[in-house]
Every structure is written in C-alpha cells, then in structure tokens.
XYZ file of C-alpha atoms in Angstrom:
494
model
C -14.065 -13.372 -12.132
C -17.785 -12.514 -12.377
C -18.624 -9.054 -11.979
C -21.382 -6.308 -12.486
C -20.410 -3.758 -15.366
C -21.320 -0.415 -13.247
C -23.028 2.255 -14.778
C -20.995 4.096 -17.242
C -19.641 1.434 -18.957
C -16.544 -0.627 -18.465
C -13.451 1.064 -16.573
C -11.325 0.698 -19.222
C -13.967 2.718 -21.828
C -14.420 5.080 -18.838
C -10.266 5.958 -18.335
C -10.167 6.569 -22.018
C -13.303 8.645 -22.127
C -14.272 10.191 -18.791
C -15.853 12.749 -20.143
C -18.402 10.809 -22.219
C -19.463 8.080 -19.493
C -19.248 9.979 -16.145
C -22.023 8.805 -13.772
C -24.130 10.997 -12.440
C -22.650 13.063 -9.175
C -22.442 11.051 -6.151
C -21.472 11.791 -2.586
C -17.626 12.083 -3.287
C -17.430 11.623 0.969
C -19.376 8.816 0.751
C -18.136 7.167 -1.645
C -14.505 7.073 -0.936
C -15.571 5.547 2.765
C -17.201 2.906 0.967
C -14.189 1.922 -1.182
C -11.973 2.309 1.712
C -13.962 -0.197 3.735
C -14.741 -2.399 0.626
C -10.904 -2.652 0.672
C -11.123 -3.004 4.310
C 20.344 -1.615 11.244
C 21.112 0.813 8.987
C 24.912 0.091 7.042
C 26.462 2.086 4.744
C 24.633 0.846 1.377
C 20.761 0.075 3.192
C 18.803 2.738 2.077
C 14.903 3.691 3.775
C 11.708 2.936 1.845
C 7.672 3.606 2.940
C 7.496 4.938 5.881
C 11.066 7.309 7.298
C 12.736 5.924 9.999
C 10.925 8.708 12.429
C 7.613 6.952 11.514
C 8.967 3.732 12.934
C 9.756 2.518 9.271
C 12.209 -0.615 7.773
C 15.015 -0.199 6.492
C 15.290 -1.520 2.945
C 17.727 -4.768 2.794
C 17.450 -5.534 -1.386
C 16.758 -8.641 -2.462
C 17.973 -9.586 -5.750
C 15.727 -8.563 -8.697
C 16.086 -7.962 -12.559
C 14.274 -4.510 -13.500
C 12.508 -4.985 -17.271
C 12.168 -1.522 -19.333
C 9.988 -1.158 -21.996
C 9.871 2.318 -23.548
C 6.942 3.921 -25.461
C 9.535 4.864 -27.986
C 9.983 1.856 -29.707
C 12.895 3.367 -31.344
C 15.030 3.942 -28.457
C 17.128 1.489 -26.845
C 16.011 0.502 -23.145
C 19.773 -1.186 -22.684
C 21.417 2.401 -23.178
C 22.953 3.763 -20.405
C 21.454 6.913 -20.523
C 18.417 4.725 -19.464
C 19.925 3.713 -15.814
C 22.011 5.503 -13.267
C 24.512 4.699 -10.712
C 24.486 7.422 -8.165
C 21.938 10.061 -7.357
C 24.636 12.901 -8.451
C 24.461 11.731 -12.080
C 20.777 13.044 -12.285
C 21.332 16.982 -12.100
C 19.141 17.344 -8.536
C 19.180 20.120 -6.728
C 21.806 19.626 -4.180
C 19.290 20.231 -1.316
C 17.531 17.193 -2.268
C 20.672 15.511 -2.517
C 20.819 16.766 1.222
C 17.378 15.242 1.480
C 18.488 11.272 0.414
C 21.664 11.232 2.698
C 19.396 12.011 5.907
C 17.446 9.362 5.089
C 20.456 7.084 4.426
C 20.354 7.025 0.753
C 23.499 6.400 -0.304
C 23.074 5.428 -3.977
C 19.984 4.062 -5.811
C 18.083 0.916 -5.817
C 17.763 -1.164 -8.640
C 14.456 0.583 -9.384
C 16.054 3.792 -8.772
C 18.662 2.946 -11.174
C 15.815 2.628 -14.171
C 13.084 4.527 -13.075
C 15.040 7.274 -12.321
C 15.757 8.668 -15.161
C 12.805 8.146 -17.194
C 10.634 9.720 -14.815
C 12.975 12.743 -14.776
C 13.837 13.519 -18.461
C 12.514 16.226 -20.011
C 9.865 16.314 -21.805
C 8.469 14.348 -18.655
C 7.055 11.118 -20.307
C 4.593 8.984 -17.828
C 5.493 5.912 -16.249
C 3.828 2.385 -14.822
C 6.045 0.775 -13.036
C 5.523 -2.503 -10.896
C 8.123 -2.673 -7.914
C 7.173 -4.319 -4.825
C 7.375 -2.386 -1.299
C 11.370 -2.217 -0.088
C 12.693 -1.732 -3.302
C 12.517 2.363 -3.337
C 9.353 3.265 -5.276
C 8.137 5.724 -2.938
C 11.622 7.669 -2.431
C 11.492 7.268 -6.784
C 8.274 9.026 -7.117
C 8.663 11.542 -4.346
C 12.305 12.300 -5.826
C 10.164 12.907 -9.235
C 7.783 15.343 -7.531
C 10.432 17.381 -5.601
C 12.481 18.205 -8.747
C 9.573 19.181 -10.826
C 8.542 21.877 -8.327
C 9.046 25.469 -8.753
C 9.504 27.019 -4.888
C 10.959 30.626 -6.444
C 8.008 32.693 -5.468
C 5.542 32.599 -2.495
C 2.786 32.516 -5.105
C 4.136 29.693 -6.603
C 4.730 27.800 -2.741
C 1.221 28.283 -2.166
C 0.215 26.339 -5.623
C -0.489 23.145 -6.030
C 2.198 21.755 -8.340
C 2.326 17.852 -7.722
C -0.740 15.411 -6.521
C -0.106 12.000 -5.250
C -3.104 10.082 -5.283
C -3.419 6.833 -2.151
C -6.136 4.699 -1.641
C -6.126 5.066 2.386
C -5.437 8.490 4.844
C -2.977 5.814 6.399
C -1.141 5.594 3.337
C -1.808 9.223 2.268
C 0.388 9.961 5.583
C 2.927 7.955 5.523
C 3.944 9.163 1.879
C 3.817 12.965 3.625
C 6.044 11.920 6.177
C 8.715 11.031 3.552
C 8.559 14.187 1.750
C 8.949 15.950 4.831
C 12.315 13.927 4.984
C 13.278 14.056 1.832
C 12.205 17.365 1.029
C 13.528 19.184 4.689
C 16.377 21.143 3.106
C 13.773 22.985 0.320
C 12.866 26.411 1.131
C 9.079 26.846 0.904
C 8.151 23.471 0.629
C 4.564 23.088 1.425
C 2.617 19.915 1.679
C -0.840 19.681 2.076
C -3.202 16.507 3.078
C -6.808 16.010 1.101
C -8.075 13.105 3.361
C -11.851 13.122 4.598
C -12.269 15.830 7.318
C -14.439 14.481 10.383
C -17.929 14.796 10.637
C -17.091 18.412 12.446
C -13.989 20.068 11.009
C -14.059 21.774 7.327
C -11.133 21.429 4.843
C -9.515 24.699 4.378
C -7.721 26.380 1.133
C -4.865 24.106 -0.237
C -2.258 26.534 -0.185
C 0.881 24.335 -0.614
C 3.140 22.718 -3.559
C 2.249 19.681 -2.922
C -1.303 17.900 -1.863
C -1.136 13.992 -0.573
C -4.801 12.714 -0.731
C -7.226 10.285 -1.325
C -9.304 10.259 -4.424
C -12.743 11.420 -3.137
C -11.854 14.052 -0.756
C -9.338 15.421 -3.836
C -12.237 15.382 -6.325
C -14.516 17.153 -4.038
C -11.479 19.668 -3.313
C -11.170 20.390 -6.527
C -14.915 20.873 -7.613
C -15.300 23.066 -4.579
C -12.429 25.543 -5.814
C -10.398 24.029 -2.091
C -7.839 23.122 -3.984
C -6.609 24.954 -7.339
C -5.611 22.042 -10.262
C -4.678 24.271 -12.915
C -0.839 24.313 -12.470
C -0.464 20.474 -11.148
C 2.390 19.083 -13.139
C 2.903 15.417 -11.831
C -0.007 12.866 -11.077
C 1.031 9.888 -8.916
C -0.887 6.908 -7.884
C 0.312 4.580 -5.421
C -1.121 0.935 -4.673
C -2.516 1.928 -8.744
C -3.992 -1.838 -8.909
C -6.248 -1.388 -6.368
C -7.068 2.078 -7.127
C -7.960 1.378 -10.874
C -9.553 -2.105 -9.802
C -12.311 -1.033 -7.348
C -15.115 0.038 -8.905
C -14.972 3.391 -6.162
C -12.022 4.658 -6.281
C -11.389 3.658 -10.189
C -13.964 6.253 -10.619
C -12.836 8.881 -8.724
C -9.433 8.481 -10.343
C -10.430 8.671 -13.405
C -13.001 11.917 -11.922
C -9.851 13.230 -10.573
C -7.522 12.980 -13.910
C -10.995 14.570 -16.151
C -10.294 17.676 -13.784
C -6.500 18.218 -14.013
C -4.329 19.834 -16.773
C -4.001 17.571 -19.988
C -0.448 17.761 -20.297
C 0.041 16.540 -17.041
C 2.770 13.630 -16.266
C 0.795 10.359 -14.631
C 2.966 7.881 -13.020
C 1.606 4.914 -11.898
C 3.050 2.322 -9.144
C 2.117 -1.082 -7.579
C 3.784 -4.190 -5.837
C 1.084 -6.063 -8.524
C -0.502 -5.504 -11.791
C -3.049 -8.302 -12.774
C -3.613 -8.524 -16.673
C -7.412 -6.592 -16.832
C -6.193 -4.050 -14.611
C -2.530 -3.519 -16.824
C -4.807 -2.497 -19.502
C -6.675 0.249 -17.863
C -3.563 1.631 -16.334
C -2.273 1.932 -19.775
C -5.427 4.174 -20.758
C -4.952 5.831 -17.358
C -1.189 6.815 -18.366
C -1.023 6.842 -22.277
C 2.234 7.154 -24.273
C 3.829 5.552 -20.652
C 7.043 3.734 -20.361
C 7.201 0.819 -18.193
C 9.250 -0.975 -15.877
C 8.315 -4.684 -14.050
C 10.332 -6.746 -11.892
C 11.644 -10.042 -13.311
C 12.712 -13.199 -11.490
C 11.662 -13.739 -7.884
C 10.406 -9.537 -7.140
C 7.000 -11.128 -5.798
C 8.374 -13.497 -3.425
C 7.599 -12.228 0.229
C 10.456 -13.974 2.094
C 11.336 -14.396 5.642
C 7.728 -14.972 6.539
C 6.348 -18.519 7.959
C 3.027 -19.048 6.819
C 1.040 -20.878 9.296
C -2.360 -22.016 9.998
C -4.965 -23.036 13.195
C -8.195 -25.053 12.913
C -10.592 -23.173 15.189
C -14.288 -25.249 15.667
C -16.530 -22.635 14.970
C -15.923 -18.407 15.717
C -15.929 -18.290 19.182
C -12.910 -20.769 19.263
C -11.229 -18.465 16.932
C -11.868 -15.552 19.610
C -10.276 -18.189 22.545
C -7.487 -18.754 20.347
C -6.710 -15.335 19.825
C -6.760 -14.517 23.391
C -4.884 -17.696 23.859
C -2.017 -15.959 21.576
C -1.981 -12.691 23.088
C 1.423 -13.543 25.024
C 2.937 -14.317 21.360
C 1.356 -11.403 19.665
C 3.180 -8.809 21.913
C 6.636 -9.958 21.531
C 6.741 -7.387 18.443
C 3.962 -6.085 16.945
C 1.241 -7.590 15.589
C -1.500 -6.905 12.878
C -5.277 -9.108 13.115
C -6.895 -8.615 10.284
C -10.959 -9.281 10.256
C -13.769 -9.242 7.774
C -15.922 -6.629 9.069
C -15.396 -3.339 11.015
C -18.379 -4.573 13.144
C -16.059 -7.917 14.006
C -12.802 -5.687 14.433
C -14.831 -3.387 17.266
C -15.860 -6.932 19.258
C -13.130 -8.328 19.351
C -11.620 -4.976 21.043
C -14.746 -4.687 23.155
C -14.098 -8.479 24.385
C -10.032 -7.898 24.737
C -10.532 -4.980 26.495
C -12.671 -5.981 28.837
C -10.912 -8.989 29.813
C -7.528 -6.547 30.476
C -5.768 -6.985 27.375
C -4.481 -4.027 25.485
C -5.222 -3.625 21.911
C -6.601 -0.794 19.200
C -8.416 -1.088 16.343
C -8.324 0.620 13.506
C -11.483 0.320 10.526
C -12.792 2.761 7.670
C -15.502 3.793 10.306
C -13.373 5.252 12.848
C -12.852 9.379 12.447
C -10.354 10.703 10.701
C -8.325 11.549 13.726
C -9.161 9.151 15.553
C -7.325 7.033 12.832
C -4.697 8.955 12.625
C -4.146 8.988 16.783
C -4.523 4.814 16.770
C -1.909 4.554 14.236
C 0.317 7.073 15.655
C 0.098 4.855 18.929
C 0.958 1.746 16.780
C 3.972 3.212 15.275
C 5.312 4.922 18.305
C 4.855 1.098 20.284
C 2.731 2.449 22.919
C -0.302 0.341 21.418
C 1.233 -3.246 20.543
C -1.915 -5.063 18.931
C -4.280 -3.156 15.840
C -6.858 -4.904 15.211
C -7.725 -3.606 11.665
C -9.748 -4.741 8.189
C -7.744 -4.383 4.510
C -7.598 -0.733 4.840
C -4.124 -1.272 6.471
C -3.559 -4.321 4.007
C -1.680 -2.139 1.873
C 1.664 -0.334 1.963
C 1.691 0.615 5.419
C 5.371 0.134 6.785
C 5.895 -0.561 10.786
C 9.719 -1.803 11.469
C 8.324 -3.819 14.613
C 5.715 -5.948 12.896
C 6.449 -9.612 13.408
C 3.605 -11.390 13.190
C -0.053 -11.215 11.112
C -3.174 -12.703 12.023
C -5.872 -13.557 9.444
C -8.599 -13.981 11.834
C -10.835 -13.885 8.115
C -9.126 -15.305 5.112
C -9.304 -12.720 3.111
C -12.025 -13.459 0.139
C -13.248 -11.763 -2.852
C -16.850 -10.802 -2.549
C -18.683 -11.956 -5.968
C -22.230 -11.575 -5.971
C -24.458 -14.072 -7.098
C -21.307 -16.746 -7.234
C -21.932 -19.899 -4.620
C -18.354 -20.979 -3.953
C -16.190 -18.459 -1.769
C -13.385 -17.395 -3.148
C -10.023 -16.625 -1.591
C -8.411 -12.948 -2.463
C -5.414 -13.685 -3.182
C -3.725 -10.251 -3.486
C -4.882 -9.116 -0.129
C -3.537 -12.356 1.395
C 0.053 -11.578 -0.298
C -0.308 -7.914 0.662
C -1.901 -8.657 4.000
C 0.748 -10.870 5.422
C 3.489 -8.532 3.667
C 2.630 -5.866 6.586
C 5.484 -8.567 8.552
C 8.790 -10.129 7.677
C 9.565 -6.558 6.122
C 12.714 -5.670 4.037
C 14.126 -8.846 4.658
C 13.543 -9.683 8.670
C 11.298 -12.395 9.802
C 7.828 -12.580 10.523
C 5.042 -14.760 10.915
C 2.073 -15.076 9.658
C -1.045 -17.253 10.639
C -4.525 -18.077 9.465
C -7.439 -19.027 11.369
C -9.930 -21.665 10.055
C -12.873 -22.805 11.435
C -14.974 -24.241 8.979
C -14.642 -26.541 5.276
C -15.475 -22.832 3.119
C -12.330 -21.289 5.039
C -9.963 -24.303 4.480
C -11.197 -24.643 0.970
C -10.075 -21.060 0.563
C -6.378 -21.674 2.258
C -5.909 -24.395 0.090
C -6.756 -22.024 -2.796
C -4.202 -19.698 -1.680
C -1.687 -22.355 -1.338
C -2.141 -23.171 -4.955
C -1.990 -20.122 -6.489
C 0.967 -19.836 -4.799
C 3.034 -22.622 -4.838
C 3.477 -22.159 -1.018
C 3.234 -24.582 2.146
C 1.157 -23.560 5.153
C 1.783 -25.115 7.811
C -0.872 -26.420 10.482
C -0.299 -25.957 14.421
C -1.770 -28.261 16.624
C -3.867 -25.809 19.613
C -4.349 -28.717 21.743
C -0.124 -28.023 22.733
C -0.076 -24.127 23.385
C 3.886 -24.745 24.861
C 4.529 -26.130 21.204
C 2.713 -23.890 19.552
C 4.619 -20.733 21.476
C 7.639 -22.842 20.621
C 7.494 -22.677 17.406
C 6.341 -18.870 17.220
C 9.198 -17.807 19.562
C 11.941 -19.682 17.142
C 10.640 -18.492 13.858
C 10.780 -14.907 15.355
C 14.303 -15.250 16.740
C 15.768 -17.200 13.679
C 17.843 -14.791 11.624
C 15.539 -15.802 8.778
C 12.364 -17.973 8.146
C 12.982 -21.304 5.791
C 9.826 -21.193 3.882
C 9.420 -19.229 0.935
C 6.699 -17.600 -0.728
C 5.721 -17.654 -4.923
C-alpha cells in the first residue's frame, strides 16, 4: 500500500528512537480527534469478555483455537507447564481478585488465559504482544495483569498512577473501566481514572488514582501538563495495538506517550489482528516481548450472514435503509457511514420522518458520546448510526445486525482505484454475531467502484456474500427474520 512517510521518519525508526525524530509539538487535542475520525446465558464454564454484563456485554462462548507461544528467551521451553495454567488459583492472586473473576462468572481461564497468564505475571515482568481476537478473554488477561501489579497499601500510593491502558476511542477507553470496576470491586482503594478529551467547556482535573484508562492524546497532554504523574507507572497496555501503531496519529502519540514514561516499564500489547509492517513496529514498541498468536481458525467471525443490496445511486441507499428500519429494530443494529457529515443526515432525515435512531461520530462532545452510547447499551436507543470509531472492540450483547451503508475503504492518496479496507470490514461486521450468536450483516452498493470493492473483500477472504433482491421486501424480511432466529448462521467467514 502506497503511503506518505510523515515527518520524522518511518514509524518503525520513530518507536525505536522517539527521542531523536519527534515532530515538532502539535495540538495533542487536535490531533487525537483527527485519528479518531480518520478511524471513523451464562453456564457454569462461559466466562464474560469486553464489556461486563452491567454494560449490556456477551458472554464469551469459546470457539476452538490453538494458542502459539514464542518466548524472548530462546532458551526456555514454551511447552513447559510452568508456561500455561489451569485455574486462576494456580497464579498466587490476591484472593479479592479471585473474588473479582467469580462475579463476573469466571470460572477458570480461557485458552488465552491459560498462556498469557502467566507470562504476563512472572516476575521480573517481561512484555508481551499477543494477538487474540475479541471473546477469547484478552481484556479480563490484561486487566488481571494490571490489578496484581498494583500497590493499594497507602493512600499515597491509591492516589498514584501505577498502571496506564492506552485505547484508541473514549468508547473503548470506557468500556475497559467498566471491567475493572468489576473485576477490581473487592480491592480496597482502587482508583481508576479516565484521560479522554474533556469538552470544549470542562477542564481535566489531577489524576489522583492507581489506575488511568485513556486515549493517547489526551494522556500525552496529561502528562506534559503535570495532570497526571508518570513516574511510578509500572504496566503499559495497548488495546486494538494494530490500529494504534498503524495510524500515522495515534502511532505518534504512542510512541510520545512511551518517550514520557519510566524505562523499565512492562508494555503489553493486544489485537484481534497484526498485519506483517505493523508486527514489526510493535516489536520495537515492546522489545525483549514474548508472544502469543492464535493458530487454526481464531480469525474466523462465525455465526454472521454476510449479505449485500444493489442500491441505484445514494438516495436509493437512504430508501432502502428506511425501507429496513422494521428489520433493524428486532435487536440492535449498527450503520456504519463514511463521513460524520453523512452519519448526521441520515439522523436528520430518520428523525424527521418519525423513526428513532442516534448517532454517534468523532465530532460529537465527549458527553454527548458517552450519553448516546449509554442509551445504546441500556436499549432505550435501538439504531446508532456511527463511522469506524465504534468499528472496534465495542461489545453490545443485543447487536444482531450491521449495516455498511459505505464499504469501508482505505483512503490512499494519489492512488486511482478504490480500495476496500479490509480490517475494518472484518472488525466492522464483528460488532454482531458476538461470542458465538448470530448476526447479520449487509452491504449497500450503489455503484461499479463499491461492487468492485465487495468483490475485493470477498477475495481476500475466501467468503460468499450473498445478494438480496429489494424489488421483494417480504423476501428480503424473510430471510433477515430466519437468519436472526436460526440457532446459528451457515456461512462462514476466513
């Protein structure tokens, strides 16, 4: 892929020396919105995963997956048991987080768990990039990793920060507080603070807590402001790392971030997908690291049927999704547009003909954001119309179907062809059909440059999408309705 080199060199020279190829200051505020909007039945084994069940989150159904370790000590043996785990009481936690895991139905660990575990808790802490896909436990991991590093013995040391987990949206920054609020509810003195950008009226104050959840501009600017105090931060996590090393944004303020923290500090690194270029930064960005991928089918998104409607031109995709509106609120459902400006008139329109329906963009103020997806979670608001800033990680139980109303594409300057982002499509419709229920997906396209890029996707993945004929709404609501109740959707996805 054809790209500009940005000032400062290339990321990967710029993770392995920050301090020599820093740009010059920019708007930390600023910046961060950009890269946001550039991005724009529980049994007795199931265990919870992204958001906790009082969030509205899934419950995590396994799927079957082999877990690869490759240690940084090429002496040691990744096969040895000490290397993998069978119940949370093998790991020497501190029996109030113990408490933590069995309110949140943890009742022993995941096959990440099992591996990641304990490399991410020995002693010396070693760092760790791990690929894991959302619903196999990597948030409860890292979070598990953070709580038992933390010293809570004095009220000086509560009001320091201690851990710093690093997300590339408030949305996702939230939903990771929320689970350390559950899994952390039985620690004395547990603080958690939240470094997301402040709107245009309210002013961040001290961070006086343990731990700080934030995004990587509004932590920088903490930092270089004296906000937030770095000096004692032992753990560095960064969730959704591919897309936080990849954008040219918020790669820099990561690597901004990790120039300000202590040296010794442990970074651990996790994402559902690590493309080649961007595997080589992260190693810079977490040196020394040991790793763990998923083998065998751990990107397959299944239970979700992958369907498609040819619109004539963009106002037919606007009567079609009005035309759908009876389908989209038989869950919940997720439309995902180019632009913020096409997310607000498509509300505008819905609105005004009495549908109800949010939206949700990078533009929208902080609490603002934080009421609409409140509403979403909770059920009172049963359509978000949204861009990729929710394309990632963001865990809603009800979610059963997705809408790309815009194919998602990669924007490439200078390059004639479009070309479909593939990622975002796999994340995108991964926001349904969660921890192994069903969900639906479908695309709209209205023109040969759109179809051009669903047939990409369909390549790249191996995968069948499936056209519905419009001119037979009772077939097409047919079809919807049965995928939805089947206990699971046929078609695969590679």
């Amino acid at each position: 892929m054809a790209s500009e080199q940005p000032a400062g060199g290339s990321l990967a020279d710029r993770i392995s020396k920050p301090e020599e190829s820093l740009p010059a200051e920019v708007p930390e505020q600023n910046s961060e919105q950009n890269s946001e909007q550039n991005s724009e039945q529980v049994v007795e084994d199931d265990q919870t995963d992204g958001a906790a069940a009082a969030l509205g989150g899934s419950d995590l159904q396994e799927p079957d997956y082999t877990v690869e370790v490759k240690l940084s000590d090429l002496q040691a043996d990744p096969n040895n048991p000490l290397f993998s785990v069978k119940n949370f009481e093998d790991l020497g936690l501190d029996p109030r987080i113990l408490q933590g895991l069995s309110a949140m139905n943890f009742r022993k660990p995941s096959k990440i768990q099992e591996r990641a575990l304990p490399l991410l808790l020995g002693n010396p802490p070693k760092n760790l990039v791990g690929q894991s896909q959302s619903g196999t436990g990597k948030t409860a991991a890292f979070v598990l990793n953070v709580l038992s590093r933390l010293d809570l013995s004095s009220e000086q040391a509560q009001k320091t920060p201690q851990a710093l987990i690093l997300a590339p949206t408030r949305e996702l920054a939230r939903q990771i507080v929320g689970v350390i609020q559950v899994m952390g509810q039985f620690l004395d003195g547990l603080t958690i603070g939240t470094a997301v950008p402040a709107d245009s009226n309210a002013r961040h104050s001290r961070m006086e807590c343990s731990v700080v959840v934030g995004t990587p501009g509004t932590v920088m600017d903490l930092i270089k402001k004296r906000i937030m105090v770095a000096t004692k931060l032992r753990v560095l996590v960064l969730d959704e790392a591919d897309n936080m090393l990849d954008q040219q944004g918020l790669g820099d303020q990561c690597i901004r971030v990790k120039s300000l923290l202590p040296k010794d500090i442990q970074v651990v690194l996790f994402s559902a997908t690590f493309p080649a270029h961007v595997h080589e930064y992260a190693s810079k960005f977490a040196p020394q690291a040991n790793e763990i991928t998923l083998q065998h089918e751990e990107l397959t998104v299944e239970g979700i049927k992958q369907l498609y409607l040819d619109c004539s031109d963009g106002e037919d995709k606007y009567q079609t999704l009005v035309s759908l509106y009876g389908l989209l609120t038989v869950g919940s459902s997720i439309i995902f547009v180019r632009t913020r400006k096409s997310a607000e008139e498509i509300e505008r329109r819905m609105v005004a003909e009495g549908h109800t329906v949010a939206s949700l963009t990078g533009g929208v103020e902080g609490s603002q954001r934080d009421a609409v997806i409140d509403k979403f979670r909770a059920g009172h608001a049963k359509v978000l119309i949204t861009t990729n800033v929710l394309a990632r990680g963001i865990d809603v139980s009800t979610v059963s179907m997705v809408i790309n109303y815009d194919i998602p594409e990669l924007h490439q300057p200078g390059v004639h062809q479009r070309q479909a982002d593939f990622q975002t499509y796999l994340h995108r419709i991964g926001r349904t059909g969660r921890f192994g229920r069903v969900g639906v997906s479908i695309s709209f396209v209205s023109n040969r440059e759109e179809w051009e890029m669903l047939n990409q996707i369909q390549k790249y993945f191996n995968t069948s999408i499936q056209r519905i004929d419009t001119k037979d709404w009772d077939e097409v609501e047919e079809i919807i309705k049965k995928t939805i109740k089947s206990s699971r959707a046929q078609i695969g996805f590679r």
